[in-house]
Amino acid sequence: MEQQVTRHSFDDWMVPVYSPASFIPVRGEGSRLWDQQGKEYLDFAGGIAVNALGHAHPEVKKTLIEQAGKLWHVGNGYTNEPVLRLAKQLIDATFAQKVFFCNSGAEANEAALKLARKVARDSAGESKNQILAFNNAFHGRTLFTVSAGGQPKYSQDFAPLPAGIHHVPFNDLAAAEAFISEQTCAVIVEPIQGEGGVVPADRAFLQGLRELCDRYQALLIFDEVQTGVGRTGHLYAYQDYGVVPDVLTTAKALGGGFPIGAMLTLDKYAKTMQPGTHGTTYGGNPLATAVAGKVFSLINTPTVLQGVGERHQWFIDGLTRINERYPLFAEIRGKGLLIGVELSANYAGKAKQLTNLAAEEGLIALIAGPDVVRFAPALIIDRADVEEGLARFERAVSRLCA
Ligand SMILES: *Cc1c(COP(=O)(O)O)cnc(C)c1O
């Protein structure tokens, strides 16, 4: 007999670093989820910008099952076919010449920051080690990446933190210019701050960072863990901004739900890493890379990428209509299918309450800080699901306003 489990089991058995919803999803298909009681939900969260092709996509499922019958894992003493094919796909589609695979966004950023430190040390010596990052940024939960993140509440309890990381306000080029120097080895930035409230960078800000990095020989690292793999309607957000980084990190949607991360860079930087300098047991395993290869090829098509722009408009139109009836949103922002609605001052701090009400109405949404509701649905969600989900969201909005 299988063990009976309920939401209470979480409190009994799990290290309480999360506070999950009161229901337990057990099955997903497309943009719909069902919980233990059989209640159906529309999924506008996409597993936090991960399930870019929805749940149980038939072609991805087929690839996973086929690969599961062939080879799961061999370790990095051997390379494998799926990892090499995925590397070539990423290289062909981006600025990159070399790829390092890992299992999560944090690990991709960890690799990027370590790469930047080593590139600088090899070329200019130990003192070129400073990293410039931004307030409210989110780069993951390892000690190095949580220190690069700009939300002290996530790092302060784990001091002493790695040294040499400095934060300035996001979208403030003058502040970045005031800090950057010959000692700077890297600037790490999200083209759109995701966890920090769905805040797009200004084009001039990213262009300015590019120029500063060129002037001071620092690596420009774009953290595209959330914005990558079609999320903004472009394969990567840098392609829309027209600003090319030296290092790009990608994860979340890359595996469509299977854990994988990658760091993309150029030959001249990659060559500073040698056998033994860095690694991870599971990185680039054939199961993850076969799935990611399929996900990547399904998303990297004009139809899917242009479709994201179309769907963006369905959301903006629907949310604008809701806001005409219940003036609750101070701003509706974001790109593609990474959309944030900031609650007006009267409803400050109530984003979580609103998403809880939405779940009662059968709609799963995210928050991005206490004042922003975030939507990151499947990139191929259909119109009927968007309309139905927004209708459910409107019922939640009307209850919050009541
Ligand atoms: C989610 C996220 C990360 C961390 O990814 P994990 O897979 O949770 O380690 C890093 N950077 C950004 C921008 C993210 O959104």
CSV table of C-alpha atoms and ligand atoms in Angstrom, one decimal:
chain,number,residue,atom,x,y,z
A,1,MET,CA,0.0,0.0,0.0
A,2,GLU,CA,1.2,3.5,-0.9
A,3,GLN,CA,1.8,5.9,2.0
A,4,GLN,CA,-1.1,8.4,2.4
A,5,VAL,CA,0.1,11.9,2.1
A,6,THR,CA,-1.6,15.3,2.6
A,7,ARG,CA,-0.5,18.9,2.8
A,8,HIS,CA,0.0,18.3,6.6
A,9,SER,CA,2.7,15.8,5.8
A,10,PHE,CA,4.7,18.7,4.4
A,11,ASP,CA,4.7,20.3,7.8
A,12,ASP,CA,5.6,17.0,9.5
A,13,TRP,CA,8.4,15.9,7.3
A,14,MET,CA,9.9,18.7,5.2
A,15,VAL,CA,12.5,21.3,6.1
A,16,PRO,CA,10.2,24.3,6.1
A,17,VAL,CA,11.9,26.5,3.5
A,18,TYR,CA,8.7,26.7,1.5
A,19,SER,CA,5.1,27.5,2.4
A,20,PRO,CA,3.3,25.6,-0.3
A,21,ALA,CA,-0.4,26.0,-1.3
A,22,SER,CA,-3.0,24.2,0.7
A,23,PHE,CA,-3.7,21.7,-2.2
A,24,ILE,CA,-1.3,19.2,-3.8
A,25,PRO,CA,-1.3,19.0,-7.6
A,26,VAL,CA,-1.1,15.4,-8.9
A,27,ARG,CA,-1.5,15.7,-12.7
A,28,GLY,CA,-1.0,18.2,-15.4
A,29,GLU,CA,-1.8,18.4,-19.1
A,30,GLY,CA,-1.2,21.5,-21.3
A,31,SER,CA,-2.0,24.5,-19.2
A,32,ARG,CA,-4.2,22.7,-16.7
A,33,LEU,CA,-3.5,21.0,-13.4
A,34,TRP,CA,-5.6,18.8,-11.1
A,35,ASP,CA,-5.2,18.4,-7.4
A,36,GLN,CA,-5.7,15.4,-5.1
A,37,GLN,CA,-9.4,16.1,-4.9
A,38,GLY,CA,-9.8,16.3,-8.6
A,39,LYS,CA,-10.2,20.1,-8.7
A,40,GLU,CA,-9.0,21.7,-11.9
A,41,TYR,CA,-6.7,24.7,-12.1
A,42,LEU,CA,-5.5,26.9,-15.0
A,43,ASP,CA,-1.8,27.3,-14.7
A,44,PHE,CA,-0.5,30.8,-15.3
A,45,ALA,CA,2.6,30.1,-13.2
A,46,GLY,CA,4.2,27.5,-15.4
A,47,GLY,CA,6.2,26.0,-12.5
A,48,ILE,CA,7.9,29.5,-12.1
A,49,ALA,CA,8.6,30.1,-15.8
A,50,VAL,CA,9.8,26.5,-16.3
A,51,ASN,CA,7.0,24.6,-18.0
A,52,ALA,CA,7.3,26.6,-21.2
A,53,LEU,CA,5.5,23.9,-23.2
A,54,GLY,CA,2.9,23.2,-20.6
A,55,HIS,CA,2.6,19.9,-18.7
A,56,ALA,CA,3.1,16.5,-20.3
A,57,HIS,CA,3.8,17.9,-23.8
A,58,PRO,CA,3.4,14.8,-26.1
A,59,GLU,CA,6.7,15.2,-28.0
A,60,VAL,CA,8.8,16.0,-24.9
A,61,LYS,CA,7.2,13.1,-23.1
A,62,LYS,CA,8.1,10.8,-26.1
A,63,THR,CA,11.7,12.1,-26.0
A,64,LEU,CA,12.0,11.5,-22.3
A,65,ILE,CA,10.7,7.9,-22.5
A,66,GLU,CA,12.9,7.1,-25.5
A,67,GLN,CA,16.0,8.4,-23.8
A,68,ALA,CA,15.0,6.6,-20.5
A,69,GLY,CA,15.2,3.4,-22.4
A,70,LYS,CA,18.7,4.1,-23.7
A,71,LEU,CA,21.0,5.9,-21.3
A,72,TRP,CA,20.4,8.1,-18.2
A,73,HIS,CA,23.8,8.8,-16.8
A,74,VAL,CA,27.4,8.0,-17.4
A,75,GLY,CA,29.3,10.7,-15.6
A,76,ASN,CA,31.7,13.3,-17.0
A,77,GLY,CA,34.4,10.7,-17.7
A,78,TYR,CA,32.5,10.2,-20.9
A,79,THR,CA,30.6,12.6,-23.1
A,80,ASN,CA,27.3,11.7,-24.7
A,81,GLU,CA,25.3,12.3,-27.8
A,82,PRO,CA,22.4,14.4,-26.4
A,83,VAL,CA,24.7,16.8,-24.6
A,84,LEU,CA,26.8,17.5,-27.7
A,85,ARG,CA,23.7,18.0,-29.8
A,86,LEU,CA,22.2,20.4,-27.3
A,87,ALA,CA,25.5,22.3,-27.1
A,88,LYS,CA,25.5,22.8,-30.9
A,89,GLN,CA,21.8,23.9,-30.8
A,90,LEU,CA,22.7,26.6,-28.2
A,91,ILE,CA,25.8,27.7,-30.1
A,92,ASP,CA,24.0,27.9,-33.4
A,93,ALA,CA,21.2,30.0,-31.9
A,94,THR,CA,23.2,32.5,-29.8
A,95,PHE,CA,26.5,34.4,-29.5
A,96,ALA,CA,28.0,31.5,-27.7
A,97,GLN,CA,31.0,29.4,-28.8
A,98,LYS,CA,31.2,27.2,-25.7
A,99,VAL,CA,28.7,25.7,-23.2
A,100,PHE,CA,28.9,24.3,-19.7
A,101,PHE,CA,26.0,22.3,-18.4
A,102,CYS,CA,24.7,22.0,-14.9
A,103,ASN,CA,21.4,21.3,-13.1
A,104,SER,CA,19.9,24.6,-12.1
A,105,GLY,CA,20.0,28.4,-12.5
A,106,ALA,CA,22.0,29.0,-9.4
A,107,GLU,CA,24.7,26.6,-10.6
A,108,ALA,CA,24.9,28.3,-14.0
A,109,ASN,CA,25.4,31.6,-12.2
A,110,GLU,CA,27.9,30.1,-9.8
A,111,ALA,CA,29.9,28.8,-12.9
A,112,ALA,CA,29.6,32.3,-14.5
A,113,LEU,CA,31.0,34.1,-11.5
A,114,LYS,CA,33.8,31.6,-11.0
A,115,LEU,CA,34.7,31.9,-14.7
A,116,ALA,CA,34.8,35.7,-14.4
A,117,ARG,CA,37.0,35.5,-11.3
A,118,LYS,CA,39.4,33.1,-13.0
A,119,VAL,CA,39.5,35.0,-16.3
A,120,ALA,CA,40.4,38.2,-14.4
A,121,ARG,CA,43.0,36.5,-12.2
A,122,ASP,CA,44.7,34.8,-15.1
A,123,SER,CA,44.9,38.0,-17.2
A,124,ALA,CA,45.3,40.8,-14.5
A,125,GLY,CA,46.2,39.2,-11.2
A,126,GLU,CA,44.4,38.6,-7.9
A,127,SER,CA,43.3,42.2,-7.2
A,128,LYS,CA,40.9,42.2,-10.2
A,129,ASN,CA,38.1,40.4,-8.3
A,130,GLN,CA,35.2,42.8,-7.7
A,131,ILE,CA,31.7,41.9,-8.9
A,132,LEU,CA,29.1,44.5,-9.6
A,133,ALA,CA,25.5,43.4,-9.1
A,134,PHE,CA,22.1,45.2,-8.5
A,135,ASN,CA,19.7,45.8,-5.8
A,136,ASN,CA,16.7,43.4,-5.8
A,137,ALA,CA,18.4,41.0,-8.2
A,138,PHE,CA,17.9,37.3,-7.8
A,139,HIS,CA,20.6,34.9,-9.0
A,140,GLY,CA,20.0,31.7,-6.9
A,141,ARG,CA,20.6,30.3,-3.5
A,142,THR,CA,24.2,29.0,-3.4
A,143,LEU,CA,26.3,31.2,-1.1
A,144,PHE,CA,28.0,33.0,-4.0
A,145,THR,CA,24.8,33.5,-6.0
A,146,VAL,CA,22.7,34.6,-3.0
A,147,SER,CA,25.4,37.1,-2.2
A,148,ALA,CA,25.3,38.4,-5.7
A,149,GLY,CA,21.6,38.7,-5.4
A,150,GLY,CA,20.4,42.1,-4.2
A,151,GLN,CA,18.0,41.0,-1.4
A,152,PRO,CA,19.9,41.0,1.9
A,153,LYS,CA,17.0,39.1,3.6
A,154,TYR,CA,18.1,36.0,1.6
A,155,SER,CA,21.8,36.2,2.4
A,156,GLN,CA,22.3,37.9,5.8
A,157,ASP,CA,21.6,34.8,7.9
A,158,PHE,CA,24.5,32.9,6.2
A,159,ALA,CA,27.4,35.3,6.9
A,160,PRO,CA,30.3,35.5,6.4
A,161,LEU,CA,29.5,36.0,2.8
A,162,PRO,CA,31.9,35.8,-0.1
A,163,ALA,CA,33.7,39.2,-0.4
A,164,GLY,CA,34.1,41.5,-3.3
A,165,ILE,CA,30.4,41.9,-4.3
A,166,HIS,CA,29.0,45.4,-4.5
A,167,HIS,CA,25.3,46.4,-5.3
A,168,VAL,CA,24.0,49.5,-6.9
A,169,PRO,CA,20.4,50.4,-7.9
A,170,PHE,CA,19.1,48.6,-11.0
A,171,ASN,CA,18.6,50.7,-14.1
A,172,ASP,CA,21.0,53.4,-12.6
A,173,LEU,CA,23.9,53.6,-15.0
A,174,ALA,CA,25.5,56.5,-13.2
A,175,ALA,CA,25.7,54.4,-10.0
A,176,ALA,CA,27.3,51.5,-11.9
A,177,GLU,CA,29.8,53.9,-13.5
A,178,ALA,CA,30.7,55.3,-10.1
A,179,PHE,CA,31.5,51.9,-8.8
A,180,ILE,CA,33.1,50.1,-11.7
A,181,SER,CA,36.9,50.1,-11.9
A,182,GLU,CA,40.0,48.3,-13.1
A,183,GLN,CA,39.4,46.0,-10.1
A,184,THR,CA,36.0,44.8,-11.5
A,185,CYS,CA,36.0,41.4,-13.0
A,186,ALA,CA,32.2,41.0,-13.7
A,187,VAL,CA,28.9,42.8,-13.9
A,188,ILE,CA,25.9,40.4,-13.4
A,189,VAL,CA,22.5,41.5,-14.4
A,190,GLU,CA,19.0,40.2,-15.3
A,191,PRO,CA,17.6,41.8,-18.5
A,192,ILE,CA,14.3,41.7,-16.7
A,193,GLN,CA,14.4,41.4,-12.9
A,194,GLY,CA,12.0,38.5,-12.4
A,195,GLU,CA,11.8,37.7,-8.6
A,196,GLY,CA,12.5,41.4,-8.0
A,197,GLY,CA,9.1,42.4,-9.4
A,198,VAL,CA,9.2,41.9,-13.2
A,199,VAL,CA,11.2,45.0,-13.9
A,200,PRO,CA,12.6,45.3,-17.4
A,201,ALA,CA,16.1,46.9,-17.8
A,202,ASP,CA,16.2,50.0,-19.9
A,203,ARG,CA,18.0,49.4,-23.2
A,204,ALA,CA,20.3,52.4,-22.5
A,205,PHE,CA,21.2,50.8,-19.1
A,206,LEU,CA,22.3,47.5,-20.7
A,207,GLN,CA,24.1,49.3,-23.5
A,208,GLY,CA,25.9,51.4,-20.9
A,209,LEU,CA,26.9,48.3,-18.9
A,210,ARG,CA,28.3,46.8,-22.1
A,211,GLU,CA,30.4,49.9,-22.7
A,212,LEU,CA,31.6,50.0,-19.1
A,213,CYS,CA,32.6,46.3,-19.2
A,214,ASP,CA,34.5,46.9,-22.4
A,215,ARG,CA,36.3,49.9,-20.9
A,216,TYR,CA,37.3,48.0,-17.8
A,217,GLN,CA,37.8,44.5,-19.2
A,218,ALA,CA,35.0,43.1,-17.0
A,219,LEU,CA,32.8,40.3,-18.1
A,220,LEU,CA,29.2,41.2,-18.7
A,221,ILE,CA,27.0,38.3,-17.4
A,222,PHE,CA,23.4,38.2,-18.4
A,223,ASP,CA,21.3,36.1,-16.0
A,224,GLU,CA,18.6,34.8,-18.4
A,225,VAL,CA,17.5,32.0,-16.2
A,226,GLN,CA,14.0,33.4,-16.1
A,227,THR,CA,14.0,35.4,-19.4
A,228,GLY,CA,15.6,32.8,-21.6
A,229,VAL,CA,14.2,30.2,-24.0
A,230,GLY,CA,11.4,32.2,-25.6
A,231,ARG,CA,9.9,33.8,-22.4
A,232,THR,CA,10.1,37.3,-23.8
A,233,GLY,CA,9.1,36.4,-27.4
A,234,HIS,CA,12.8,36.2,-28.4
A,235,LEU,CA,14.9,33.2,-27.8
A,236,TYR,CA,17.0,35.2,-25.3
A,237,ALA,CA,16.2,38.7,-24.1
A,238,TYR,CA,19.6,40.0,-25.1
A,239,GLN,CA,18.7,39.5,-28.8
A,240,ASP,CA,15.7,41.9,-28.3
A,241,TYR,CA,17.9,44.4,-26.4
A,242,GLY,CA,20.6,44.2,-29.0
A,243,VAL,CA,23.3,44.0,-26.3
A,244,VAL,CA,25.5,40.9,-26.4
A,245,PRO,CA,26.9,39.6,-23.1
A,246,ASP,CA,30.2,37.7,-22.6
A,247,VAL,CA,28.5,35.1,-20.5
A,248,LEU,CA,24.8,34.1,-20.4
A,249,THR,CA,23.1,31.8,-18.0
A,250,THR,CA,20.0,29.8,-18.8
A,251,ALA,CA,17.9,27.2,-16.9
A,252,LYS,CA,14.2,27.2,-16.0
A,253,ALA,CA,12.5,26.8,-19.3
A,254,LEU,CA,15.5,25.1,-20.9
A,255,GLY,CA,14.4,21.7,-19.6
A,256,GLY,CA,10.6,22.4,-19.8
A,257,GLY,CA,10.4,20.8,-16.3
A,258,PHE,CA,13.4,18.6,-16.3
A,259,PRO,CA,16.2,20.1,-14.2
A,260,ILE,CA,19.0,21.5,-16.3
A,261,GLY,CA,21.1,24.7,-16.4
A,262,ALA,CA,23.8,26.0,-18.8
A,263,MET,CA,26.4,28.7,-19.0
A,264,LEU,CA,27.1,30.1,-22.4
A,265,THR,CA,30.3,32.0,-23.3
A,266,LEU,CA,33.0,32.7,-25.8
A,267,ASP,CA,36.1,30.6,-26.6
A,268,LYS,CA,38.5,33.2,-25.3
A,269,TYR,CA,36.9,33.0,-21.8
A,270,ALA,CA,36.1,29.3,-21.8
A,271,LYS,CA,39.7,28.4,-22.3
A,272,THR,CA,40.6,29.7,-18.9
A,273,MET,CA,38.7,26.6,-17.5
A,274,GLN,CA,40.7,23.4,-17.7
A,275,PRO,CA,40.0,19.8,-16.7
A,276,GLY,CA,39.5,19.9,-13.0
A,277,THR,CA,38.8,23.6,-12.5
A,278,HIS,CA,35.0,23.1,-12.3
A,279,GLY,CA,32.4,20.5,-12.7
A,280,THR,CA,29.3,18.7,-11.4
A,281,THR,CA,28.3,15.0,-11.4
A,282,TYR,CA,25.0,15.3,-13.2
A,283,GLY,CA,25.8,18.3,-15.5
A,284,GLY,CA,24.9,17.5,-19.1
A,285,ASN,CA,23.6,14.0,-18.4
A,286,PRO,CA,21.9,12.4,-21.4
A,287,LEU,CA,18.4,12.3,-19.9
A,288,ALA,CA,18.3,16.1,-19.1
A,289,THR,CA,20.0,17.1,-22.4
A,290,ALA,CA,17.8,14.9,-24.6
A,291,VAL,CA,14.7,16.5,-23.1
A,292,ALA,CA,16.2,20.0,-23.3
A,293,GLY,CA,17.2,19.5,-26.9
A,294,LYS,CA,13.6,18.6,-27.8
A,295,VAL,CA,12.2,21.5,-25.7
A,296,PHE,CA,14.7,23.9,-27.4
A,297,SER,CA,13.9,22.8,-30.9
A,298,LEU,CA,10.1,23.1,-30.3
A,299,ILE,CA,10.4,26.6,-28.8
A,300,ASN,CA,13.1,28.1,-31.2
A,301,THR,CA,10.7,28.5,-34.1
A,302,PRO,CA,9.2,31.7,-35.6
A,303,THR,CA,5.7,30.4,-34.9
A,304,VAL,CA,6.2,29.8,-31.2
A,305,LEU,CA,8.3,33.0,-30.6
A,306,GLN,CA,5.9,35.2,-32.5
A,307,GLY,CA,3.0,33.5,-30.7
A,308,VAL,CA,4.5,34.7,-27.4
A,309,GLY,CA,4.1,38.3,-28.6
A,310,GLU,CA,0.4,37.7,-29.5
A,311,ARG,CA,-0.3,36.0,-26.2
A,312,HIS,CA,1.3,39.0,-24.4
A,313,GLN,CA,-1.3,41.2,-26.0
A,314,TRP,CA,-4.2,38.9,-24.9
A,315,PHE,CA,-2.9,39.2,-21.3
A,316,ILE,CA,-2.4,43.0,-21.5
A,317,ASP,CA,-5.9,43.5,-23.0
A,318,GLY,CA,-7.6,41.2,-20.5
A,319,LEU,CA,-5.8,42.7,-17.5
A,320,THR,CA,-6.5,46.2,-18.7
A,321,ARG,CA,-10.2,45.4,-18.9
A,322,ILE,CA,-10.2,43.9,-15.4
A,323,ASN,CA,-8.4,47.1,-14.2
A,324,GLU,CA,-11.2,49.3,-15.8
A,325,ARG,CA,-13.8,47.5,-13.6
A,326,TYR,CA,-11.7,47.1,-10.4
A,327,PRO,CA,-9.0,49.8,-10.4
A,328,LEU,CA,-6.5,47.6,-8.5
A,329,PHE,CA,-3.3,47.7,-10.6
A,330,ALA,CA,-0.9,50.6,-10.5
A,331,GLU,CA,1.0,49.2,-13.4
A,332,ILE,CA,0.9,46.2,-15.9
A,333,ARG,CA,4.4,45.5,-17.2
A,334,GLY,CA,6.8,42.9,-18.5
A,335,LYS,CA,7.6,41.4,-21.9
A,336,GLY,CA,6.3,38.4,-23.7
A,337,LEU,CA,4.8,36.0,-21.2
A,338,LEU,CA,6.6,37.3,-18.2
A,339,ILE,CA,4.0,39.8,-17.0
A,340,GLY,CA,3.8,41.6,-13.7
A,341,VAL,CA,0.9,43.6,-12.3
A,342,GLU,CA,1.8,45.9,-9.5
A,343,LEU,CA,-1.0,46.5,-7.0
A,344,SER,CA,-1.9,50.1,-6.2
A,345,ALA,CA,-1.0,51.6,-2.9
A,346,ASN,CA,-4.4,50.8,-1.3
A,347,TYR,CA,-3.6,47.1,-1.8
A,348,ALA,CA,0.1,47.2,-1.0
A,349,GLY,CA,1.3,43.9,0.4
A,350,LYS,CA,-1.7,41.9,-0.8
A,351,ALA,CA,-0.3,40.0,-3.8
A,352,LYS,CA,-0.1,36.7,-1.9
A,353,GLN,CA,-3.7,37.2,-0.6
A,354,LEU,CA,-4.8,37.7,-4.2
A,355,THR,CA,-3.0,34.6,-5.6
A,356,ASN,CA,-4.5,32.6,-2.7
A,357,LEU,CA,-8.0,33.8,-3.7
A,358,ALA,CA,-7.1,33.0,-7.4
A,359,ALA,CA,-6.2,29.5,-6.5
A,360,GLU,CA,-9.6,29.1,-4.8
A,361,GLU,CA,-11.2,30.2,-8.1
A,362,GLY,CA,-9.0,27.7,-10.0
A,363,LEU,CA,-6.2,29.9,-11.3
A,364,ILE,CA,-2.6,29.5,-10.3
A,365,ALA,CA,-0.4,32.6,-10.4
A,366,LEU,CA,2.8,33.8,-8.9
A,367,ILE,CA,3.9,36.7,-6.9
A,368,ALA,CA,7.1,38.7,-7.4
A,369,GLY,CA,7.6,40.5,-4.1
A,370,PRO,CA,4.7,41.5,-1.8
A,371,ASP,CA,3.0,43.9,-4.3
A,372,VAL,CA,3.3,42.2,-7.7
A,373,VAL,CA,1.3,39.4,-9.1
A,374,ARG,CA,3.3,37.6,-11.8
A,375,PHE,CA,2.2,35.5,-14.7
A,376,ALA,CA,4.6,33.1,-16.5
A,377,PRO,CA,2.3,30.6,-18.4
A,378,ALA,CA,3.2,28.1,-21.0
A,379,LEU,CA,4.5,29.9,-24.2
A,380,ILE,CA,1.9,27.9,-26.2
A,381,ILE,CA,-1.1,28.4,-24.0
A,382,ASP,CA,-4.3,28.8,-26.1
A,383,ARG,CA,-6.7,31.6,-26.2
A,384,ALA,CA,-9.5,29.8,-24.5
A,385,ASP,CA,-7.3,29.0,-21.5
A,386,VAL,CA,-6.1,32.6,-21.3
A,387,GLU,CA,-9.6,33.9,-21.3
A,388,GLU,CA,-10.9,31.3,-18.8
A,389,GLY,CA,-7.9,31.9,-16.5
A,390,LEU,CA,-8.4,35.7,-16.6
A,391,ALA,CA,-12.1,35.2,-15.9
A,392,ARG,CA,-11.1,33.2,-12.8
A,393,PHE,CA,-8.5,35.9,-11.9
A,394,GLU,CA,-11.2,38.6,-12.2
A,395,ARG,CA,-13.4,36.7,-9.7
A,396,ALA,CA,-10.4,36.7,-7.3
A,397,VAL,CA,-9.9,40.4,-7.9
A,398,SER,CA,-13.6,41.2,-7.2
A,399,ARG,CA,-13.3,39.3,-3.9
A,400,LEU,CA,-10.2,41.2,-2.9
A,401,CYS,CA,-11.9,44.5,-3.6
A,402,ALA,CA,-15.2,43.5,-1.9
B,1,LIG,C1,15.1,31.2,-10.7
B,1,LIG,C2,16.3,32.0,-11.0
B,1,LIG,C3,17.6,31.7,-10.6
B,1,LIG,C4,17.8,30.4,-9.8
B,1,LIG,O1,17.6,29.3,-10.5
B,1,LIG,P1,17.5,27.9,-9.7
B,1,LIG,O2,17.2,26.9,-10.8
B,1,LIG,O3,16.4,28.0,-8.7
B,1,LIG,O4,18.8,27.7,-9.0
B,1,LIG,C5,18.6,32.5,-10.9
B,1,LIG,N1,18.4,33.6,-11.6
B,1,LIG,C6,17.2,34.0,-12.0
B,1,LIG,C7,17.0,35.3,-12.8
B,1,LIG,C8,16.1,33.3,-11.7
B,1,LIG,O5,14.8,33.7,-12.0
